[in-house]
Every structure is written in C-alpha cells, then in structure tokens.
Coordinates of C-alpha atoms in Angstrom, one line a residue:
M29 CA 129.9 108.9 119.8
S30 CA 127.7 111.7 121.6
D31 CA 125.0 110.6 123.8
P32 CA 121.7 110.5 122.5
V33 CA 120.3 113.5 122.7
R34 CA 117.5 112.7 125.2
L35 CA 114.7 116.1 125.1
S36 CA 111.9 115.8 128.4
N37 CA 109.3 113.6 129.0
P38 CA 106.7 116.8 128.3
S39 CA 108.9 118.0 125.3
R40 CA 109.1 114.5 124.2
Y41 CA 105.2 113.7 125.2
A42 CA 103.3 117.3 123.4
L43 CA 105.6 117.4 119.9
L44 CA 104.8 113.1 119.9
A45 CA 101.0 114.6 120.5
V46 CA 100.6 117.4 118.6
I47 CA 101.6 115.1 115.7
L48 CA 99.9 112.4 116.3
V49 CA 96.5 114.5 116.9
A50 CA 97.9 116.7 113.6
S51 CA 97.8 113.8 111.6
F52 CA 95.1 112.0 112.7
L53 CA 92.8 115.6 112.1
L54 CA 94.7 116.1 108.2
K55 CA 93.5 112.0 107.2
L56 CA 89.6 112.7 109.3
N57 CA 89.3 115.8 106.5
H58 CA 86.6 114.9 104.1
L59 CA 87.3 110.9 105.1
G60 CA 83.7 110.4 103.9
H61 CA 84.1 111.8 100.3
R62 CA 81.6 109.5 98.6
S63 CA 83.6 108.8 95.6
L64 CA 85.4 104.9 95.9
K65 CA 88.1 104.3 94.2
P66 CA 88.0 101.5 91.2
L67 CA 91.4 99.3 92.5
D68 CA 91.5 97.8 95.1
E69 CA 89.0 100.5 97.4
S70 CA 85.6 99.9 96.1
F71 CA 85.7 95.6 95.7
H72 CA 87.9 95.8 100.0
A73 CA 85.1 97.9 100.7
I74 CA 82.7 95.1 98.7
V75 CA 83.6 92.0 100.8
A76 CA 84.0 93.6 104.3
A77 CA 80.2 94.4 103.8
N78 CA 79.8 90.9 103.2
L79 CA 81.7 89.7 105.8
L80 CA 79.1 91.7 108.2
K81 CA 77.3 88.7 107.0
H82 CA 79.5 85.7 107.7
P83 CA 83.4 86.3 109.0
L84 CA 84.4 84.0 107.8
T85 CA 83.4 83.7 103.9
P86 CA 85.0 86.4 102.0
T87 CA 82.7 86.8 98.4
L88 CA 83.3 89.4 97.0
N89 CA 79.6 88.0 94.0
D90 CA 77.3 87.3 97.2
G91 CA 74.0 86.1 95.6
P92 CA 73.8 83.9 92.5
T93 CA 77.4 83.5 90.3
I94 CA 78.4 82.3 86.9
P95 CA 81.0 80.2 86.1
I96 CA 84.0 82.8 85.7
E97 CA 87.7 82.1 84.5
Q98 CA 90.4 81.3 87.2
G99 CA 92.4 83.9 88.0
D100 CA 89.5 86.2 87.9
W101 CA 89.4 88.0 90.8
Y102 CA 87.5 90.6 89.8
N103 CA 84.1 89.1 89.0
A104 CA 84.8 86.2 91.3
G105 CA 82.4 84.5 94.3
I106 CA 84.7 83.8 97.5
W107 CA 87.9 86.1 96.6
L108 CA 90.8 85.9 98.4
H109 CA 93.0 87.8 96.7
K110 CA 93.3 89.3 99.7
P111 CA 93.4 88.0 103.3
P112 CA 91.1 88.6 105.7
L113 CA 92.6 91.3 108.3
A114 CA 92.2 93.8 106.7
L115 CA 88.8 92.7 105.3
W116 CA 87.9 92.6 108.9
Q117 CA 89.0 94.9 110.5
I118 CA 86.8 97.0 107.9
A119 CA 83.5 94.7 108.7
G120 CA 84.5 95.7 112.3
S121 CA 84.4 100.1 111.7
Y122 CA 80.6 99.0 108.9
A123 CA 79.3 97.4 112.7
L124 CA 79.5 100.2 114.8
F125 CA 79.1 103.0 112.2
G126 CA 77.0 101.3 109.3
V127 CA 78.3 100.4 105.5
N128 CA 79.9 104.2 104.3
P129 CA 82.7 105.5 103.3
F130 CA 83.6 107.0 106.6
A131 CA 83.2 103.7 108.5
L132 CA 85.8 102.3 105.1
R133 CA 88.3 104.0 106.1
L134 CA 87.9 105.0 109.7
P135 CA 90.1 102.1 110.5
S136 CA 92.8 103.2 107.8
A137 CA 93.2 106.5 109.4
I138 CA 93.0 105.4 113.1
L139 CA 95.7 102.6 111.9
A140 CA 98.1 105.1 109.5
T141 CA 98.4 107.7 112.7
L142 CA 99.5 104.7 115.1
S143 CA 101.9 103.5 112.4
V144 CA 103.6 107.1 113.1
L145 CA 103.9 106.4 117.3
F146 CA 105.3 103.0 116.8
T147 CA 107.8 104.9 114.0
F148 CA 108.4 107.1 117.0
L149 CA 109.7 104.5 119.4
I150 CA 110.9 102.4 116.8
G151 CA 114.2 105.4 116.2
R152 CA 113.3 106.2 120.1
R153 CA 114.6 102.8 120.7
L154 CA 117.6 102.7 117.7
F155 CA 118.8 105.9 118.2
D156 CA 117.1 108.8 120.1
D157 CA 114.3 111.2 121.3
V158 CA 115.4 113.8 117.8
A159 CA 115.5 110.9 115.0
G160 CA 112.2 108.8 116.3
L161 CA 110.6 112.2 115.9
M162 CA 112.2 113.7 113.4
A163 CA 110.8 110.3 111.4
A164 CA 107.3 110.4 113.0
A165 CA 106.8 113.9 111.8
L166 CA 107.9 113.1 108.6
Q167 CA 105.6 109.4 108.2
A168 CA 102.5 111.7 110.1
F169 CA 102.3 114.1 107.3
N170 CA 103.3 112.2 104.2
P171 CA 101.3 112.6 100.7
A172 CA 101.5 109.8 99.7
L173 CA 100.2 107.6 102.6
T174 CA 97.5 110.2 103.2
M175 CA 96.3 109.4 99.3
L176 CA 96.6 106.0 100.4
V177 CA 94.1 106.5 103.9
H178 CA 91.2 108.1 101.4
G179 CA 91.0 104.8 99.2
Y180 CA 93.4 106.7 96.2
V181 CA 96.4 104.6 95.9
F182 CA 96.6 100.7 95.8
S183 CA 95.4 98.9 97.7
D184 CA 93.9 101.5 100.7
H185 CA 93.6 100.1 104.2
V186 CA 95.2 96.5 103.1
D187 CA 98.7 98.4 102.7
V188 CA 97.3 100.3 105.8
S189 CA 97.4 97.4 108.3
L190 CA 99.8 95.2 107.1
L191 CA 102.2 99.0 107.9
F192 CA 100.6 98.7 111.2
W193 CA 100.9 95.2 112.3
T194 CA 104.2 95.3 110.7
E195 CA 105.9 98.6 112.4
L196 CA 105.1 96.6 115.4
S197 CA 106.3 93.3 115.4
I198 CA 109.7 95.6 114.8
Y199 CA 109.2 97.0 117.1
F200 CA 108.3 94.2 120.0
L201 CA 111.8 92.8 118.4
L202 CA 113.8 95.1 119.2
R203 CA 112.3 95.9 122.5
A204 CA 112.5 92.0 123.6
M205 CA 116.2 91.6 122.3
A206 CA 117.0 94.5 124.5
T207 CA 114.7 93.1 127.0
K208 CA 115.3 90.0 126.8
N209 CA 111.8 88.6 127.6
L210 CA 109.9 85.7 126.0
T211 CA 106.8 87.9 126.3
G212 CA 108.0 90.1 123.8
W213 CA 108.6 87.7 121.0
V214 CA 105.9 85.9 121.0
I215 CA 104.5 88.9 120.6
C216 CA 106.6 89.8 117.8
G217 CA 105.7 87.1 116.3
I218 CA 101.7 87.3 116.7
A219 CA 102.0 90.8 115.2
Q220 CA 103.6 89.6 112.3
G221 CA 101.5 87.1 111.6
L222 CA 99.0 89.6 111.4
A223 CA 101.2 91.2 109.5
F224 CA 100.8 88.4 106.9
L225 CA 97.4 87.9 107.4
S226 CA 97.3 91.5 106.4
K227 CA 99.6 91.0 102.7
T228 CA 100.7 87.9 102.9
Y229 CA 104.4 88.0 102.3
P230 CA 106.3 91.1 103.0
A231 CA 105.8 91.2 106.4
L232 CA 108.2 88.5 106.7
I233 CA 111.1 91.1 106.4
V234 CA 110.9 91.5 110.8
T235 CA 112.2 87.8 110.1
G236 CA 114.8 89.0 107.2
L237 CA 115.7 91.3 110.5
A238 CA 115.5 88.6 112.8
G239 CA 117.8 87.7 111.0
V240 CA 120.5 90.1 110.7
L241 CA 119.8 90.2 114.6
W242 CA 121.4 86.8 114.9
V243 CA 124.7 87.4 112.9
L244 CA 125.6 90.9 114.0
P245 CA 128.5 90.5 117.2
G246 CA 126.9 90.9 120.9
R247 CA 123.2 90.5 119.7
R248 CA 123.1 86.6 119.0
I249 CA 119.1 85.9 119.6
S250 CA 118.3 82.7 122.3
L251 CA 117.3 80.2 120.3
K252 CA 114.4 79.9 122.8
F253 CA 113.6 83.7 122.5
F254 CA 114.2 82.1 118.0
I255 CA 111.9 79.3 118.6
A256 CA 108.7 81.6 120.4
F257 CA 108.7 83.8 117.8
V258 CA 107.6 81.4 114.9
V259 CA 105.8 79.8 116.4
A260 CA 104.2 83.1 117.5
T261 CA 103.8 83.5 113.7
I262 CA 102.5 80.5 112.3
A263 CA 100.1 79.5 114.9
T264 CA 98.4 83.7 114.6
I265 CA 98.2 82.4 110.6
L266 CA 97.8 79.1 110.8
P267 CA 93.3 78.8 112.0
W268 CA 93.2 81.6 108.5
T269 CA 94.9 78.7 106.4
I270 CA 93.6 75.8 107.7
W271 CA 90.2 76.8 107.0
A272 CA 90.5 78.7 103.9
L273 CA 92.5 75.5 102.4
M274 CA 89.9 72.6 103.6
H275 CA 87.3 75.0 102.0
W276 CA 88.7 76.5 98.6
P277 CA 92.0 74.7 97.9
D278 CA 92.3 74.8 94.6
L279 CA 91.7 78.4 94.8
F280 CA 93.5 79.4 98.0
I281 CA 97.1 78.3 96.1
D282 CA 95.6 80.1 93.0
E283 CA 96.7 83.3 94.9
N284 CA 99.0 82.7 97.0
L285 CA 101.3 81.2 93.9
G286 CA 99.8 84.3 92.6
I287 CA 101.4 86.3 94.7
L288 CA 104.7 84.9 94.2
K289 CA 105.0 85.8 90.3
H290 CA 105.3 89.5 90.9
L291 CA 109.0 88.3 91.4
T292 CA 109.6 87.0 88.3
Q293 CA 105.6 87.9 85.6
D294 CA 104.5 91.0 84.0
V295 CA 101.9 90.9 87.1
E296 CA 98.9 93.3 85.8
G297 CA 101.0 95.1 83.7
W298 CA 103.1 95.9 86.2
S299 CA 106.1 95.2 84.5
A300 CA 108.7 98.2 85.1
P301 CA 112.7 98.3 85.4
W302 CA 114.2 99.0 88.5
D303 CA 114.5 103.1 87.8
R304 CA 110.7 102.9 87.9
V305 CA 111.0 102.8 91.7
L306 CA 113.7 105.2 92.5
F307 CA 113.1 107.2 90.6
D308 CA 109.4 107.9 89.5
Y309 CA 107.4 106.4 92.7
W310 CA 109.8 106.8 95.0
A311 CA 110.4 109.8 94.0
R312 CA 106.8 111.4 94.9
V313 CA 106.7 109.6 97.5
F314 CA 109.8 110.9 99.5
H315 CA 108.8 114.6 97.5
I316 CA 110.7 117.6 99.0
Y317 CA 112.8 114.8 101.3
Y318 CA 114.3 112.9 98.8
P319 CA 118.0 114.0 97.7
A320 CA 118.0 114.8 102.4
I321 CA 117.1 110.6 102.6
I322 CA 119.1 109.6 99.3
C323 CA 122.1 111.3 101.2
A324 CA 121.2 110.4 104.6
A325 CA 121.5 106.4 103.4
A326 CA 125.3 107.4 101.1
I327 CA 126.8 108.6 104.6
A328 CA 124.6 106.1 107.0
F329 CA 126.1 103.8 104.3
V330 CA 130.1 104.5 104.5
R331 CA 129.7 104.9 107.7
L332 CA 128.8 101.1 108.6
Q333 CA 131.7 100.3 106.5
K334 CA 134.5 101.3 109.7
S335 CA 131.4 100.6 112.5
R336 CA 130.0 98.0 114.0
D337 CA 126.9 100.8 115.2
A338 CA 124.0 97.1 115.2
N339 CA 121.7 99.8 115.4
L340 CA 121.5 101.7 112.1
W341 CA 123.1 98.1 110.9
I342 CA 119.4 96.1 111.7
L343 CA 117.6 100.3 110.0
M344 CA 119.7 99.5 106.6
A345 CA 119.1 95.8 106.3
W346 CA 115.6 96.7 107.3
A347 CA 115.4 99.3 103.9
M348 CA 117.2 97.2 101.1
G349 CA 115.5 94.2 102.9
V350 CA 112.4 95.7 101.4
L351 CA 113.6 97.8 99.0
V352 CA 116.1 95.5 97.4
P353 CA 114.4 92.2 96.0
N354 CA 111.3 94.7 94.9
L355 CA 113.7 96.1 92.7
L356 CA 114.7 92.8 91.0
A357 CA 110.7 91.3 90.7
T358 CA 109.4 91.7 87.6
S359 CA 105.9 93.6 88.9
K360 CA 107.0 96.5 91.1
P361 CA 103.6 98.4 91.8
M362 CA 104.1 101.1 93.2
I363 CA 102.6 100.8 96.7
A364 CA 104.6 97.3 97.2
T365 CA 108.3 99.0 99.3
L366 CA 104.9 100.8 101.8
V367 CA 107.4 99.3 104.6
G368 CA 110.9 100.1 103.5
W369 CA 108.8 103.4 103.9
P370 CA 109.8 104.3 108.3
A371 CA 113.2 103.0 107.9
M372 CA 113.7 105.5 105.1
W373 CA 112.4 109.0 107.1
L374 CA 114.6 106.9 110.6
L375 CA 117.3 107.4 108.2
L376 CA 116.9 111.3 107.9
G377 CA 115.9 111.4 111.5
W378 CA 119.1 109.9 112.6
L379 CA 120.8 112.3 110.4
V380 CA 119.2 115.3 111.7
S381 CA 120.2 113.7 114.9
Q382 CA 123.9 113.3 114.1
A383 CA 123.7 116.8 113.3
V384 CA 122.4 118.2 116.6
R385 CA 125.4 116.4 117.7
G386 CA 127.1 118.1 116.7
D387 CA 128.2 116.0 113.1
R388 CA 129.9 118.6 110.7
L389 CA 129.0 115.9 107.7
A390 CA 125.6 115.8 109.0
L391 CA 125.0 119.4 109.3
G392 CA 126.1 120.3 106.4
V393 CA 124.7 118.5 104.1
W394 CA 121.1 119.0 106.4
V395 CA 121.3 122.2 105.7
V396 CA 121.8 121.8 101.7
S397 CA 119.7 119.4 101.4
M398 CA 117.2 122.1 103.2
F399 CA 117.3 124.7 100.6
Y400 CA 118.0 122.5 97.3
P401 CA 114.5 122.2 97.0
L402 CA 113.7 126.2 96.3
L403 CA 115.4 124.6 92.9
L404 CA 112.2 122.8 91.4
K405 CA 109.9 122.9 89.9
S406 CA 106.2 121.1 90.6
S407 CA 107.1 119.4 87.5
D408 CA 110.1 118.1 88.8
F409 CA 107.1 116.1 90.3
A410 CA 104.7 114.9 88.1
A411 CA 104.1 111.2 88.1
M412 CA 105.4 109.5 84.8
P413 CA 102.8 108.0 82.3
F414 CA 102.6 104.2 83.8
S415 CA 103.4 101.1 81.1
S416 CA 105.0 98.3 81.6
T417 CA 107.6 98.9 78.4
A418 CA 108.6 101.5 79.5
P419 CA 112.5 101.3 79.3
M420 CA 115.5 101.4 80.7
G421 CA 116.4 105.0 81.5
Q422 CA 113.4 107.0 81.4
A423 CA 112.2 107.3 84.8
L424 CA 115.9 108.5 85.3
H425 CA 115.6 110.7 82.5
E426 CA 112.8 112.6 83.6
H427 CA 113.8 112.8 87.3
S428 CA 117.0 113.9 87.9
W429 CA 117.1 115.7 89.7
V430 CA 117.0 113.3 91.8
I431 CA 120.5 112.8 91.1
W432 CA 121.3 116.4 91.1
G433 CA 120.1 117.2 94.4
T434 CA 122.3 114.5 96.1
L435 CA 125.4 115.3 94.6
I436 CA 124.4 119.5 95.0
C437 CA 123.4 118.0 98.7
L438 CA 126.5 116.0 99.6
A439 CA 129.2 118.1 97.9
G440 CA 127.4 121.5 99.3
G441 CA 127.8 119.4 102.9
W442 CA 131.1 118.3 102.5
A443 CA 132.1 121.8 101.9
L444 CA 130.4 124.0 104.0
S445 CA 131.8 120.6 107.1
Q446 CA 135.4 122.4 106.5
F447 CA 133.8 126.0 108.0
K448 CA 133.5 126.0 112.1
I449 CA 129.6 125.1 112.2
G450 CA 127.8 125.3 114.6
R451 CA 124.0 125.6 117.1
W452 CA 123.0 128.4 114.7
E453 CA 122.6 126.0 111.7
V454 CA 121.1 124.2 113.4
I455 CA 119.0 126.2 113.1
V456 CA 119.0 127.6 110.1
A457 CA 118.3 123.8 108.7
S458 CA 115.4 123.3 111.5
L459 CA 113.8 126.3 110.3
A460 CA 114.1 125.5 106.2
M461 CA 112.6 122.5 107.1
I462 CA 109.4 123.4 109.0
F463 CA 109.2 126.2 105.6
L464 CA 110.0 123.9 103.5
S465 CA 106.2 121.5 105.1
L466 CA 104.2 124.9 105.1
R467 CA 104.7 126.5 102.1
W468 CA 101.8 127.7 99.4
F469 CA 103.0 129.6 96.6
P470 CA 100.7 130.3 94.5
S471 CA 103.1 130.0 91.7
D472 CA 105.6 127.3 90.0
A473 CA 107.7 125.9 93.1
P474 CA 107.0 122.6 95.0
R475 CA 103.9 122.5 97.2
G476 CA 104.6 122.3 101.5
Y477 CA 105.0 118.9 102.3
I478 CA 102.2 119.3 104.9
N479 CA 99.9 121.0 101.9
T480 CA 100.5 118.0 99.6
A481 CA 99.0 115.6 102.3
W482 CA 96.3 118.6 102.2
Q483 CA 95.7 118.7 98.3
A484 CA 95.1 115.1 98.8
T485 CA 91.9 115.1 100.7
Q486 CA 91.0 117.7 98.8
L487 CA 90.3 114.8 95.7
D488 CA 87.8 113.7 94.1
R489 CA 84.7 113.4 97.0
E490 CA 81.4 113.0 95.8
F491 CA 81.1 111.5 92.9
P492 CA 80.9 108.8 90.9
N493 CA 78.7 107.0 93.9
F494 CA 75.4 105.7 92.1
E495 CA 73.6 106.5 95.4
K496 CA 70.3 106.8 94.3
L497 CA 71.1 104.0 91.7
G498 CA 72.4 102.0 94.7
E499 CA 69.3 103.2 97.1
F500 CA 66.3 101.7 94.4
A501 CA 68.7 98.4 93.5
R502 CA 68.9 97.2 97.7
T503 CA 65.1 97.7 97.7
L504 CA 64.8 94.5 94.7
P505 CA 65.2 90.8 95.9
A506 CA 67.9 89.7 96.9
N507 CA 68.7 87.5 93.8
V508 CA 68.7 90.2 91.5
V509 CA 72.2 90.5 89.2
L510 CA 72.8 93.5 87.9
L511 CA 74.6 93.7 84.1
V512 CA 76.2 96.5 83.7
E513 CA 77.4 98.6 80.5
E514 CA 80.5 100.6 82.0
H515 CA 81.7 104.1 80.8
D516 CA 84.8 103.5 82.7
K517 CA 85.7 100.8 84.0
L518 CA 85.4 99.0 86.8
D519 CA 81.8 101.1 87.1
N520 CA 79.9 97.8 88.7
K521 CA 81.6 97.5 91.4
L522 CA 80.8 101.4 92.4
I523 CA 77.9 100.0 91.7
Q524 CA 77.6 96.8 93.3
F525 CA 78.9 98.3 96.9
V526 CA 75.9 101.1 96.7
A527 CA 73.3 98.2 95.5
D528 CA 74.4 95.1 97.7
R529 CA 73.1 92.9 94.8
T530 CA 76.3 91.3 92.8
C531 CA 77.4 92.9 89.6
Y532 CA 78.9 91.8 86.3
P533 CA 80.6 94.6 83.5
V534 CA 79.1 93.5 80.0
A535 CA 79.3 94.2 76.8
Q536 CA 76.5 94.6 74.0
G537 CA 77.2 91.6 72.9
Q538 CA 77.2 90.2 75.7
I539 CA 74.2 90.3 77.5
E540 CA 72.1 88.3 75.9
N541 CA 75.2 85.5 76.7
F542 CA 74.7 87.0 80.6
K543 CA 71.0 87.4 81.2
Q544 CA 70.2 83.7 80.1
K545 CA 73.6 82.2 82.6
I546 CA 72.1 84.6 85.6
I547 CA 68.4 82.7 85.2
D548 CA 70.0 79.1 85.1
A549 CA 72.1 80.4 88.3
G550 CA 68.6 81.7 89.9
G551 CA 69.3 85.2 90.1
V552 CA 66.9 87.8 88.4
P553 CA 68.8 89.8 85.8
Y554 CA 68.6 93.4 85.6
L555 CA 70.6 96.0 83.5
V556 CA 72.3 98.7 84.3
S557 CA 73.1 101.8 81.2
A558 CA 73.5 104.6 79.8
A559 CA 71.9 104.4 76.6
A560 CA 68.7 103.9 75.1
K561 CA 67.4 99.9 75.7
P562 CA 64.1 99.0 74.1
L563 CA 63.7 97.1 77.5
P564 CA 61.5 98.4 80.0
I565 CA 62.6 100.8 82.3
V566 CA 62.7 100.3 86.1
F567 CA 64.4 103.1 87.2
E568 CA 66.3 106.3 86.1
D569 CA 69.6 107.9 87.5
Q570 CA 68.6 111.7 86.8
V571 CA 71.9 112.9 88.2
E572 CA 74.7 109.9 87.2
H573 CA 72.4 109.6 84.0
R574 CA 72.1 105.5 84.4
T575 CA 69.1 103.7 83.6
L576 CA 68.0 100.7 85.2
Y577 CA 65.7 98.1 82.9
S578 CA 64.3 94.9 83.4
F579 CA 64.4 92.2 81.4
E580 CA 61.0 91.5 82.5
P581 CA 58.1 92.4 79.8
S582 CA 55.7 92.9 82.1
R583 CA 57.6 95.1 85.2
E584 CA 56.3 98.2 85.5
K585 CA 58.4 101.5 85.8

C-alpha cells in the first residue's frame, strides 16, 4: 500500500474550515422557523423548557395532571421516554437565548457541525487527509442530517447529540489505542456515557469497536485501559440512573424495557422488512452517492479477505455493527442507523483516497459512479408510503436503481481499470463529484446534494405555530389545563409549547369526562377547538382559526 495522502497544514485546515463554516451557515438558514414538528420535536421542546424550572425532573405536562395508561408517553407527567442529556443541552440554549424555536435547534446545528469535524479527524487517523475531508464534506451537506437539525425528521436533537458524542468517543478510542494513554481511554468512556445519556443503547457501538480492537492482531488492549474505559462509561451513566430509579423506578424500568422491544416487536408501527433500510431509507440518506458508497463497501469487504488492514477492519466493524442489528430488529425507524452513517461516508472517502494513490480499480469505480446519477430521475429518490405491513421486496422493487447502479459502477469501474489511467481521471471524477453536489436543473433530474440540503431548510417555516393562542394562554393562571380538539394529530403539543400550559387531546365524547378529571386534580379546564361550541368564548385566533372556550359561565370574553 502506498503512503497516506497528507496535505500541507494550510491546505488541510483551509479546506476543513470552508466545509465547517459552510455547513454551519447552511444549517442556520431559517433555523428558527416557527413550525415545530409534532413528532418528536414538540415533545423535546416542551420537556426542555420544563427542565429550566426543575433540571432534575423531566416533565411533559407540568401543571395539574390526570391518570394515564402505562406507556402513554404522549400525555405523561414525568417524561422518561428519552434520556436527559440532549434535553439539558436544549434547556441550556433556552437559558441563553430564550424559549423559542431558534434556541431549540441551535444545539443541533452546533453539534451536527462539530460531528463533521470528528468525522474528518477519525478519517485522517484511520487513513489520510483525503479520506477525512471527503467524508466530512459528505456529512456536512447531507440533506437528511439537515432535516434532522431543522426538526423535520424525528428524533431531531436527541439523535444529533447521540451522533456527536459517539463520534467523539470513537475518535478518542482510536487516539488512545495509538498513544497508549490512560487519559484517552477515560475520555473515550465519558463520551460514550454521554452518548448513552442522549439515546441509550445505540451508543454502545463504541464498546463493540473496543472489542474488535481487542481481537485484532497487534491491537490487543491492555486490561487496565479497558477497565478504565468501562468504569468511566458507567460512572458517567450511573448518577442519572440512580436518581431516576430512586424517584420513578417503575416508569424508568418500563421505558428502558420499551427500548429493547424494538428488537422483537412492532413498536409504534415501525415494523418493516430488512430491504426497507437498504433500499428506501439509505437510498434517500446517501442520495446520489449511494451506489458509490456500496461499491466502496464491496471493494473493502473483498480486500479484507486478503488484507490485515486493521483500520479498514475497524471501519467495517463500525458500519456493520450498526447496520446488521437494525436489519434484524423488528422495528426499523429511519433514523436508527444514524451513528453508522459516518462510517459509510468514510468508506467512500477511503475509496477516493485509494484512487488518488493510484489504485486503478478504486479510480475506475469512482469515475463511473460519479456519472451514473446522470441517468436517474428525481422520482427515483421519492420516499415510499410507510406501512408496517409492507411486503418484503417492495422497497427493492421501488428503488431498483440502487442495485443497477452498484452493478454498473463495479463492472464499468473494473473495465476502466484495465486501461492505463492516471491523474486526469482523478480530475474528471473530482469535477463530476462537485457537479453532482451543486447542479440545479429545472428538469426531472435529481437535484444536487447541496441543493437538496438547502431545500430542506426551506420547508414549512411558519404554520401551524399557534403563536397568538399561546401568547394569550400564558396570561391565564398556571393551573389552567387546555383540552384540545385536534384538527391534526398532536396539535395539542404544538399549542402546549407556546402556551406553557398542560394540554390533553380530546374527542367530542370525551370532553365532559376530561373536564371533571382536571377539576378533581385541582386544575381549571379550558377547551380549544376549531368548531363552534355553546360555551363562553375567551379568545379567538383569527389566523389559525382556533377558539378558546371557558367552561365557567361567568367568564367574560
């Protein structure tokens, strides 16, 4: 193998700075749009705001509450459906900038950008500058991550926080292995613990990678260092775990068992066959570069059969350690593989690095894969209607371009490698890659990678936001509870964020029952509806056509 490609310090840091600054500015565009998404952004926004009042008691409904069924985290008082770290980060942003949508999403924009930095550092440590910069650029302008930052994909900041702390932990894992420094292992464990406090079990991919390092020839980990890593992880997780078990033992245990149910049960309708992940979710996540990424993974897998390249083993273990459990699990949320995405971008970075070093097959595949997307249509990337009863093979059939693209790129790349190729092919592939990122045609061709990410910042940024209704509700006593006849699912949570009052969704036949339960709990019930009611009107929202009614006949408008 030829020497790693190292750029001069000014060139390396200049390119990295451009990527990071441009990525952050992209994410800042319309970051404060007022339309919260019902799942999961509105829940995180509410719980984080309540944490400002009592940082160690995460609540969803913070005022008078009524009994709910076990597992109904949509209407809970104490809210342990997600660990607290990401919500604490949002609360810290609220403390600095006020409780508003911009402050809600700013931590995501910051951590998503910093995760790009650590992708570069991981790629540079595993391979070289080219691999790190290529992967960093792909991650920096990824449309799916941009949508995650802007709240359009659940679970927004919770997953961004998981991604950042996991990548930080992986970086220090690799660094600690190289330096044999105890401090590095401790930081690695702390970062894994913080990732766990963001979204629990997916963070343990770092422990899996440590296990791979344990068995790789020449990479055996000192028992002392491994114990330090484990102890640091447990010490980070333990204080919150003990606190939650002491105060809400049944709820804490139930929520943690609920996470594990994803492996064997259909949780909230997310059951899907394995091809849904590979041929629907990932086709949209990796977009026009997906066939190139699959080709890179295929070439890496074949070469690992003959090679003892420990760094490539680590990268493949990272990618497969995330992907395989999600393929086998019964419930498959789209974002569940997030912590494995950087590994896939790094695989493409590795392929490009090999091509730049003169690897003819890698260069051939890279060239062909940069031209294949010109054959595609925008409809090829369309999301499939989600159904937990979707048959096996449907996603593969709908997005068969992935298979054809992979075969064409591998075969075409092999054919091209039979000829004498060199520097000009590198230039051609580089220009084609930039073209695929920037192009913006008014045709049926798929839009460029960066343009697609830009479009993600232009989505519903105004309504519904119930701002006027919320402003008025905040003038009511703190024990007011809003019963919301919903026009759309989870309207009540969008109202709750701006109103800072407990909300419950109700149907027409439930109103009287809920009203009495709230009175019994010491609350004062009000009704929010788009329909005319024979009740005193307290407030009318002329913009979003909601009326606030009182159940007290003496209440004046």
